[in-house]
């Protein structure tokens, strides 16, 4: 039986259409795969475009970051994203530099506050009182052991030691002096004895009797003048001031 034309066309054209469809699909698939590969490559290189591996900031980078932005209108969306991220990067770098300067300033303030704290602790009542008390004790022992002190009574030596400790407190507080232990030793062994003997020699001038002498000694211990008459106060001031001036001259070496 002879096949009709329609059946013959179907038998010949069907496979041919399948072959053509297969070839078309292959070419379409190849094109899509190539485009996907290119897109992946762009994505992989995107991070390097935004933040290069060499993160050091050069003068050229800074100039580029400050370039006019008029040309941005002609950029592609991807280029705009890259430019925006670069701008953000430079902004963060500038903020980091400002923060570093602030940290340096704060460190300087901390150093100043630590010095202020040490100074305050140095002159805190408890700490400084202990130091003055130690100086007083050392002066009493030193004066009692020296040959020159034999011309003074035991009561006068006590007053002289108290006067030396009083002047030590007054002078260091007034001048805000911070002395290390070696300097304190020098003051006690060299400078304060001169002051103490100056005061001892003036006691006989200021005090006319044992009662006034006791009032003078009590003043050096407590700084109280309530029971003193006006004449004794005036005479006491007259003998103290020259001794203080002499001590101040000797103490200038610690203020340089």
PDB file of C-alpha atoms in Angstrom:
ATOM      1  CA  UNK A   1       0.000   0.000   0.000  1.00  0.00           C
ATOM      2  CA  UNK A   2       1.369   3.319  -0.970  1.00  0.00           C
ATOM      3  CA  UNK A   3       1.745   5.930   1.783  1.00  0.00           C
ATOM      4  CA  UNK A   4      -0.121   9.152   1.428  1.00  0.00           C
ATOM      5  CA  UNK A   5       1.779  12.397   1.022  1.00  0.00           C
ATOM      6  CA  UNK A   6       0.791  13.548   4.509  1.00  0.00           C
ATOM      7  CA  UNK A   7       2.120  10.434   6.164  1.00  0.00           C
ATOM      8  CA  UNK A   8       5.285  10.615   4.120  1.00  0.00           C
ATOM      9  CA  UNK A   9       5.858  14.243   5.161  1.00  0.00           C
ATOM     10  CA  UNK A  10       5.369  13.309   8.784  1.00  0.00           C
ATOM     11  CA  UNK A  11       7.802  10.422   8.583  1.00  0.00           C
ATOM     12  CA  UNK A  12      10.504  12.580   6.978  1.00  0.00           C
ATOM     13  CA  UNK A  13       9.832  15.960   8.681  1.00  0.00           C
ATOM     14  CA  UNK A  14       9.393  14.721  12.271  1.00  0.00           C
ATOM     15  CA  UNK A  15      12.967  13.578  12.854  1.00  0.00           C
ATOM     16  CA  UNK A  16      14.262  16.618  11.010  1.00  0.00           C
ATOM     17  CA  UNK A  17      12.359  18.935  13.353  1.00  0.00           C
ATOM     18  CA  UNK A  18      13.718  17.084  16.385  1.00  0.00           C
ATOM     19  CA  UNK A  19      17.272  17.482  15.080  1.00  0.00           C
ATOM     20  CA  UNK A  20      16.751  21.216  14.478  1.00  0.00           C
ATOM     21  CA  UNK A  21      15.208  21.684  17.964  1.00  0.00           C
ATOM     22  CA  UNK A  22      18.083  19.814  19.558  1.00  0.00           C
ATOM     23  CA  UNK A  23      20.689  21.926  17.799  1.00  0.00           C
ATOM     24  CA  UNK A  24      18.878  25.138  18.766  1.00  0.00           C
ATOM     25  CA  UNK A  25      18.696  24.052  22.413  1.00  0.00           C
ATOM     26  CA  UNK A  26      22.385  23.227  22.425  1.00  0.00           C
ATOM     27  CA  UNK A  27      23.369  26.638  21.071  1.00  0.00           C
ATOM     28  CA  UNK A  28      21.074  28.399  23.541  1.00  0.00           C
ATOM     29  CA  UNK A  29      22.498  26.355  26.445  1.00  0.00           C
ATOM     30  CA  UNK A  30      26.079  27.136  25.370  1.00  0.00           C
ATOM     31  CA  UNK A  31      25.318  30.858  25.211  1.00  0.00           C
ATOM     32  CA  UNK A  32      23.684  30.886  28.667  1.00  0.00           C
ATOM     33  CA  UNK A  33      26.571  28.889  30.196  1.00  0.00           C
ATOM     34  CA  UNK A  34      29.146  31.274  28.765  1.00  0.00           C
ATOM     35  CA  UNK A  35      27.227  34.288  30.130  1.00  0.00           C
ATOM     36  CA  UNK A  36      26.965  32.662  33.575  1.00  0.00           C
ATOM     37  CA  UNK A  37      30.702  31.965  33.621  1.00  0.00           C
ATOM     38  CA  UNK A  38      31.429  35.571  32.728  1.00  0.00           C
ATOM     39  CA  UNK A  39      29.058  36.791  35.470  1.00  0.00           C
ATOM     40  CA  UNK A  40      30.745  34.536  38.063  1.00  0.00           C
ATOM     41  CA  UNK A  41      34.142  35.931  37.112  1.00  0.00           C
ATOM     42  CA  UNK A  42      32.877  39.479  37.541  1.00  0.00           C
ATOM     43  CA  UNK A  43      31.442  38.657  40.961  1.00  0.00           C
ATOM     44  CA  UNK A  44      34.679  36.989  42.070  1.00  0.00           C
ATOM     45  CA  UNK A  45      36.683  40.079  41.055  1.00  0.00           C
ATOM     46  CA  UNK A  46      34.194  42.504  42.538  1.00  0.00           C
ATOM     47  CA  UNK A  47      35.737  42.520  46.019  1.00  0.00           C
ATOM     48  CA  UNK A  48      39.178  43.253  44.596  1.00  0.00           C
ATOM     49  CA  UNK A  49      37.752  46.147  42.605  1.00  0.00           C
ATOM     50  CA  UNK A  50      36.147  47.657  45.699  1.00  0.00           C
ATOM     51  CA  UNK A  51      38.941  47.022  48.223  1.00  0.00           C
ATOM     52  CA  UNK A  52      42.245  46.000  46.578  1.00  0.00           C
ATOM     53  CA  UNK A  53      44.479  43.462  48.253  1.00  0.00           C
ATOM     54  CA  UNK A  54      46.973  46.250  48.886  1.00  0.00           C
ATOM     55  CA  UNK A  55      44.904  48.263  51.379  1.00  0.00           C
ATOM     56  CA  UNK A  56      47.493  51.017  51.785  1.00  0.00           C
ATOM     57  CA  UNK A  57      46.039  54.431  50.994  1.00  0.00           C
ATOM     58  CA  UNK A  58      48.067  56.417  48.470  1.00  0.00           C
ATOM     59  CA  UNK A  59      47.936  60.081  47.486  1.00  0.00           C
ATOM     60  CA  UNK A  60      46.380  59.022  44.204  1.00  0.00           C
ATOM     61  CA  UNK A  61      43.591  57.219  46.072  1.00  0.00           C
ATOM     62  CA  UNK A  62      42.863  60.347  48.086  1.00  0.00           C
ATOM     63  CA  UNK A  63      42.818  62.505  44.961  1.00  0.00           C
ATOM     64  CA  UNK A  64      40.482  60.039  43.260  1.00  0.00           C
ATOM     65  CA  UNK A  65      38.196  60.075  46.284  1.00  0.00           C
ATOM     66  CA  UNK A  66      38.050  63.864  46.081  1.00  0.00           C
ATOM     67  CA  UNK A  67      37.446  63.974  42.312  1.00  0.00           C
ATOM     68  CA  UNK A  68      34.307  65.714  41.005  1.00  0.00           C
ATOM     69  CA  UNK A  69      31.177  63.553  41.081  1.00  0.00           C
ATOM     70  CA  UNK A  70      29.578  64.929  37.900  1.00  0.00           C
ATOM     71  CA  UNK A  71      30.829  61.946  35.892  1.00  0.00           C
ATOM     72  CA  UNK A  72      28.950  59.545  38.162  1.00  0.00           C
ATOM     73  CA  UNK A  73      25.807  60.153  36.154  1.00  0.00           C
ATOM     74  CA  UNK A  74      27.409  58.271  33.246  1.00  0.00           C
ATOM     75  CA  UNK A  75      28.379  55.264  35.375  1.00  0.00           C
ATOM     76  CA  UNK A  76      26.817  51.856  35.182  1.00  0.00           C
ATOM     77  CA  UNK A  77      24.987  50.559  38.272  1.00  0.00           C
ATOM     78  CA  UNK A  78      27.965  48.342  39.127  1.00  0.00           C
ATOM     79  CA  UNK A  79      30.404  51.246  38.833  1.00  0.00           C
ATOM     80  CA  UNK A  80      28.197  53.382  41.056  1.00  0.00           C
ATOM     81  CA  UNK A  81      28.173  50.679  43.727  1.00  0.00           C
ATOM     82  CA  UNK A  82      31.971  50.402  43.583  1.00  0.00           C
ATOM     83  CA  UNK A  83      32.393  54.181  43.793  1.00  0.00           C
ATOM     84  CA  UNK A  84      29.977  54.413  46.717  1.00  0.00           C
ATOM     85  CA  UNK A  85      31.797  51.667  48.614  1.00  0.00           C
ATOM     86  CA  UNK A  86      35.144  53.354  47.975  1.00  0.00           C
ATOM     87  CA  UNK A  87      33.742  56.642  49.286  1.00  0.00           C
ATOM     88  CA  UNK A  88      32.517  54.851  52.403  1.00  0.00           C
ATOM     89  CA  UNK A  89      35.942  53.294  52.845  1.00  0.00           C
ATOM     90  CA  UNK A  90      37.720  56.651  52.769  1.00  0.00           C
ATOM     91  CA  UNK A  91      35.117  58.080  55.122  1.00  0.00           C
ATOM     92  CA  UNK A  92      35.812  55.292  57.613  1.00  0.00           C
ATOM     93  CA  UNK A  93      39.579  55.806  57.259  1.00  0.00           C
ATOM     94  CA  UNK A  94      39.167  59.513  58.013  1.00  0.00           C
ATOM     95  CA  UNK A  95      36.985  58.734  61.030  1.00  0.00           C
ATOM     96  CA  UNK A  96      39.614  56.259  62.264  1.00  0.00           C
ATOM     97  CA  UNK A  97      42.306  58.950  62.002  1.00  0.00           C
ATOM     98  CA  UNK A  98      40.147  61.339  64.025  1.00  0.00           C
ATOM     99  CA  UNK A  99      39.627  58.641  66.647  1.00  0.00           C
ATOM    100  CA  UNK A 100      43.384  58.022  66.861  1.00  0.00           C
ATOM    101  CA  UNK A 101      43.936  61.725  67.522  1.00  0.00           C
ATOM    102  CA  UNK A 102      41.225  61.679  70.194  1.00  0.00           C
ATOM    103  CA  UNK A 103      42.844  58.646  71.838  1.00  0.00           C
ATOM    104  CA  UNK A 104      46.227  60.423  71.872  1.00  0.00           C
ATOM    105  CA  UNK A 105      44.612  63.458  73.517  1.00  0.00           C
ATOM    106  CA  UNK A 106      42.884  61.273  76.088  1.00  0.00           C
ATOM    107  CA  UNK A 107      46.157  59.517  76.882  1.00  0.00           C
ATOM    108  CA  UNK A 108      47.780  62.903  77.512  1.00  0.00           C
ATOM    109  CA  UNK A 109      44.900  63.833  79.812  1.00  0.00           C
ATOM    110  CA  UNK A 110      45.250  60.543  81.682  1.00  0.00           C
ATOM    111  CA  UNK A 111      48.971  61.198  82.193  1.00  0.00           C
ATOM    112  CA  UNK A 112      48.196  64.667  83.545  1.00  0.00           C
ATOM    113  CA  UNK A 113      45.491  63.300  85.849  1.00  0.00           C
ATOM    114  CA  UNK A 114      47.842  60.606  87.137  1.00  0.00           C
ATOM    115  CA  UNK A 115      50.406  63.282  88.005  1.00  0.00           C
ATOM    116  CA  UNK A 116      47.665  65.314  89.692  1.00  0.00           C
ATOM    117  CA  UNK A 117      46.582  62.221  91.614  1.00  0.00           C
ATOM    118  CA  UNK A 118      50.146  61.517  92.782  1.00  0.00           C
ATOM    119  CA  UNK A 119      50.501  65.136  93.891  1.00  0.00           C
ATOM    120  CA  UNK A 120      47.248  65.004  95.825  1.00  0.00           C
ATOM    121  CA  UNK A 121      48.205  61.712  97.414  1.00  0.00           C
ATOM    122  CA  UNK A 122      51.568  63.205  98.319  1.00  0.00           C
ATOM    123  CA  UNK A 123      49.854  66.005 100.226  1.00  0.00           C
ATOM    124  CA  UNK A 124      46.897  64.013 101.488  1.00  0.00           C
ATOM    125  CA  UNK A 125      46.506  64.626 105.239  1.00  0.00           C
ATOM    126  CA  UNK A 126      47.262  61.072 106.345  1.00  0.00           C
ATOM    127  CA  UNK A 127      50.292  60.514 104.119  1.00  0.00           C
ATOM    128  CA  UNK A 128      51.870  63.929 104.596  1.00  0.00           C
ATOM    129  CA  UNK A 129      51.185  63.945 108.334  1.00  0.00           C
ATOM    130  CA  UNK A 130      53.110  60.699 108.645  1.00  0.00           C
ATOM    131  CA  UNK A 131      56.027  62.183 106.729  1.00  0.00           C
ATOM    132  CA  UNK A 132      56.092  65.323 108.859  1.00  0.00           C
ATOM    133  CA  UNK A 133      55.861  63.206 112.011  1.00  0.00           C
ATOM    134  CA  UNK A 134      58.851  61.159 110.848  1.00  0.00           C
ATOM    135  CA  UNK A 135      60.813  64.343 110.126  1.00  0.00           C
ATOM    136  CA  UNK A 136      59.935  65.627 113.608  1.00  0.00           C
ATOM    137  CA  UNK A 137      61.190  62.444 115.264  1.00  0.00           C
ATOM    138  CA  UNK A 138      64.399  62.411 113.228  1.00  0.00           C
ATOM    139  CA  UNK A 139      65.095  66.069 114.031  1.00  0.00           C
ATOM    140  CA  UNK A 140      64.625  65.501 117.755  1.00  0.00           C
ATOM    141  CA  UNK A 141      67.051  62.569 117.679  1.00  0.00           C
ATOM    142  CA  UNK A 142      69.564  64.419 115.489  1.00  0.00           C
ATOM    143  CA  UNK A 143      69.601  67.571 117.612  1.00  0.00           C
ATOM    144  CA  UNK A 144      69.924  65.569 120.803  1.00  0.00           C
ATOM    145  CA  UNK A 145      73.009  63.793 119.416  1.00  0.00           C
ATOM    146  CA  UNK A 146      74.933  66.862 118.233  1.00  0.00           C
ATOM    147  CA  UNK A 147      77.571  68.639 120.253  1.00  0.00           C
ATOM    148  CA  UNK A 148      76.222  72.050 119.329  1.00  0.00           C
ATOM    149  CA  UNK A 149      72.925  71.260 121.036  1.00  0.00           C
ATOM    150  CA  UNK A 150      74.489  71.093 124.494  1.00  0.00           C
ATOM    151  CA  UNK A 151      73.945  74.828 124.993  1.00  0.00           C
ATOM    152  CA  UNK A 152      70.176  74.262 124.850  1.00  0.00           C
ATOM    153  CA  UNK A 153      67.934  72.630 127.434  1.00  0.00           C
ATOM    154  CA  UNK A 154      66.046  69.447 126.670  1.00  0.00           C
ATOM    155  CA  UNK A 155      62.807  71.452 126.543  1.00  0.00           C
ATOM    156  CA  UNK A 156      64.293  73.905 124.049  1.00  0.00           C
ATOM    157  CA  UNK A 157      65.530  71.079 121.847  1.00  0.00           C
ATOM    158  CA  UNK A 158      61.996  69.707 121.757  1.00  0.00           C
ATOM    159  CA  UNK A 159      60.750  73.145 120.659  1.00  0.00           C
ATOM    160  CA  UNK A 160      63.483  73.424 118.020  1.00  0.00           C
ATOM    161  CA  UNK A 161      62.621  69.998 116.567  1.00  0.00           C
ATOM    162  CA  UNK A 162      58.927  70.911 116.518  1.00  0.00           C
ATOM    163  CA  UNK A 163      59.739  74.228 114.832  1.00  0.00           C
ATOM    164  CA  UNK A 164      61.790  72.429 112.157  1.00  0.00           C
ATOM    165  CA  UNK A 165      58.929  69.997 111.421  1.00  0.00           C
ATOM    166  CA  UNK A 166      56.462  72.890 111.295  1.00  0.00           C
ATOM    167  CA  UNK A 167      58.597  74.766 108.784  1.00  0.00           C
ATOM    168  CA  UNK A 168      59.085  71.598 106.727  1.00  0.00           C
ATOM    169  CA  UNK A 169      55.308  71.268 106.415  1.00  0.00           C
ATOM    170  CA  UNK A 170      54.755  74.947 105.655  1.00  0.00           C
ATOM    171  CA  UNK A 171      57.456  75.269 103.007  1.00  0.00           C
ATOM    172  CA  UNK A 172      56.719  72.057 101.095  1.00  0.00           C
ATOM    173  CA  UNK A 173      52.979  72.725 101.111  1.00  0.00           C
ATOM    174  CA  UNK A 174      53.385  76.320  99.965  1.00  0.00           C
ATOM    175  CA  UNK A 175      55.717  75.374  97.096  1.00  0.00           C
ATOM    176  CA  UNK A 176      54.043  72.026  96.265  1.00  0.00           C
ATOM    177  CA  UNK A 177      57.381  70.262  96.429  1.00  0.00           C
ATOM    178  CA  UNK A 178      57.664  66.521  95.825  1.00  0.00           C
ATOM    179  CA  UNK A 179      60.860  65.217  97.404  1.00  0.00           C
ATOM    180  CA  UNK A 180      62.207  61.699  97.057  1.00  0.00           C
ATOM    181  CA  UNK A 181      63.756  59.936 100.029  1.00  0.00           C
ATOM    182  CA  UNK A 182      67.312  61.059  99.265  1.00  0.00           C
ATOM    183  CA  UNK A 183      66.160  64.675  99.082  1.00  0.00           C
ATOM    184  CA  UNK A 184      64.254  64.336 102.361  1.00  0.00           C
ATOM    185  CA  UNK A 185      67.406  62.961 103.981  1.00  0.00           C
ATOM    186  CA  UNK A 186      69.372  65.966 102.736  1.00  0.00           C
ATOM    187  CA  UNK A 187      66.784  68.380 104.103  1.00  0.00           C
ATOM    188  CA  UNK A 188      66.735  66.664 107.504  1.00  0.00           C
ATOM    189  CA  UNK A 189      70.493  66.237 107.855  1.00  0.00           C
ATOM    190  CA  UNK A 190      71.714  69.479 106.281  1.00  0.00           C
ATOM    191  CA  UNK A 191      69.095  72.232 105.985  1.00  0.00           C
ATOM    192  CA  UNK A 192      66.635  71.755 108.853  1.00  0.00           C
ATOM    193  CA  UNK A 193      69.324  71.733 111.591  1.00  0.00           C
ATOM    194  CA  UNK A 194      70.384  75.229 110.478  1.00  0.00           C
ATOM    195  CA  UNK A 195      66.773  76.368 110.793  1.00  0.00           C
ATOM    196  CA  UNK A 196      66.389  74.666 114.168  1.00  0.00           C
ATOM    197  CA  UNK A 197      69.482  76.377 115.628  1.00  0.00           C
ATOM    198  CA  UNK A 198      68.286  79.697 114.248  1.00  0.00           C
ATOM    199  CA  UNK A 199      65.012  79.247 116.135  1.00  0.00           C
ATOM    200  CA  UNK A 200      66.833  78.068 119.282  1.00  0.00           C
ATOM    201  CA  UNK A 201      68.999  81.174 119.332  1.00  0.00           C
ATOM    202  CA  UNK A 202      65.904  83.367 118.954  1.00  0.00           C
ATOM    203  CA  UNK A 203      63.942  81.770 121.782  1.00  0.00           C
ATOM    204  CA  UNK A 204      65.924  83.602 124.456  1.00  0.00           C
ATOM    205  CA  UNK A 205      65.187  86.871 122.669  1.00  0.00           C
ATOM    206  CA  UNK A 206      61.438  86.297 122.300  1.00  0.00           C
ATOM    207  CA  UNK A 207      60.733  84.636 125.673  1.00  0.00           C
ATOM    208  CA  UNK A 208      61.532  86.613 128.843  1.00  0.00           C
ATOM    209  CA  UNK A 209      60.780  83.744 131.244  1.00  0.00           C
ATOM    210  CA  UNK A 210      60.096  80.024 131.452  1.00  0.00           C
ATOM    211  CA  UNK A 211      56.347  80.539 131.019  1.00  0.00           C
ATOM    212  CA  UNK A 212      56.747  82.445 127.757  1.00  0.00           C
ATOM    213  CA  UNK A 213      59.312  79.935 126.591  1.00  0.00           C
ATOM    214  CA  UNK A 214      56.780  77.166 127.163  1.00  0.00           C
ATOM    215  CA  UNK A 215      54.183  79.132 125.183  1.00  0.00           C
ATOM    216  CA  UNK A 216      56.663  79.467 122.312  1.00  0.00           C
ATOM    217  CA  UNK A 217      57.440  75.746 122.366  1.00  0.00           C
ATOM    218  CA  UNK A 218      53.712  74.972 122.458  1.00  0.00           C
ATOM    219  CA  UNK A 219      53.218  77.209 119.413  1.00  0.00           C
ATOM    220  CA  UNK A 220      55.785  75.218 117.436  1.00  0.00           C
ATOM    221  CA  UNK A 221      53.904  72.038 118.330  1.00  0.00           C
ATOM    222  CA  UNK A 222      50.337  73.245 117.752  1.00  0.00           C
ATOM    223  CA  UNK A 223      50.577  76.711 116.097  1.00  0.00           C
ATOM    224  CA  UNK A 224      48.282  78.043 118.824  1.00  0.00           C
ATOM    225  CA  UNK A 225      48.840  81.608 120.012  1.00  0.00           C
ATOM    226  CA  UNK A 226      45.662  82.059 122.093  1.00  0.00           C
ATOM    227  CA  UNK A 227      47.512  82.455 125.405  1.00  0.00           C
ATOM    228  CA  UNK A 228      50.253  84.704 124.041  1.00  0.00           C
ATOM    229  CA  UNK A 229      50.316  88.417 124.650  1.00  0.00           C
ATOM    230  CA  UNK A 230      50.690  90.823 121.763  1.00  0.00           C
ATOM    231  CA  UNK A 231      54.340  91.539 122.602  1.00  0.00           C
ATOM    232  CA  UNK A 232      55.288  87.856 122.609  1.00  0.00           C
ATOM    233  CA  UNK A 233      53.457  87.305 119.310  1.00  0.00           C
ATOM    234  CA  UNK A 234      55.320  90.209 117.774  1.00  0.00           C
ATOM    235  CA  UNK A 235      58.687  89.027 119.087  1.00  0.00           C
ATOM    236  CA  UNK A 236      58.010  85.468 117.934  1.00  0.00           C
ATOM    237  CA  UNK A 237      57.241  86.687 114.423  1.00  0.00           C
ATOM    238  CA  UNK A 238      60.409  88.758 114.454  1.00  0.00           C
ATOM    239  CA  UNK A 239      62.622  85.740 115.165  1.00  0.00           C
ATOM    240  CA  UNK A 240      60.820  83.322 112.841  1.00  0.00           C
ATOM    241  CA  UNK A 241      60.874  85.376 109.633  1.00  0.00           C
ATOM    242  CA  UNK A 242      64.701  85.619 109.270  1.00  0.00           C
ATOM    243  CA  UNK A 243      64.996  81.876 109.957  1.00  0.00           C
ATOM    244  CA  UNK A 244      62.370  81.135 107.282  1.00  0.00           C
ATOM    245  CA  UNK A 245      64.214  83.302 104.767  1.00  0.00           C
ATOM    246  CA  UNK A 246      67.456  81.464 105.498  1.00  0.00           C
ATOM    247  CA  UNK A 247      65.741  78.091 105.088  1.00  0.00           C
ATOM    248  CA  UNK A 248      64.070  79.202 101.833  1.00  0.00           C
ATOM    249  CA  UNK A 249      67.450  80.168 100.379  1.00  0.00           C
ATOM    250  CA  UNK A 250      68.853  76.749 101.174  1.00  0.00           C
ATOM    251  CA  UNK A 251      65.780  75.007  99.736  1.00  0.00           C
ATOM    252  CA  UNK A 252      65.969  76.780  96.371  1.00  0.00           C
ATOM    253  CA  UNK A 253      68.125  73.926  95.089  1.00  0.00           C
ATOM    254  CA  UNK A 254      65.039  71.675  95.081  1.00  0.00           C
ATOM    255  CA  UNK A 255      62.939  74.167  93.112  1.00  0.00           C
ATOM    256  CA  UNK A 256      65.245  74.393  90.090  1.00  0.00           C
TER     257      UNK A 256
END
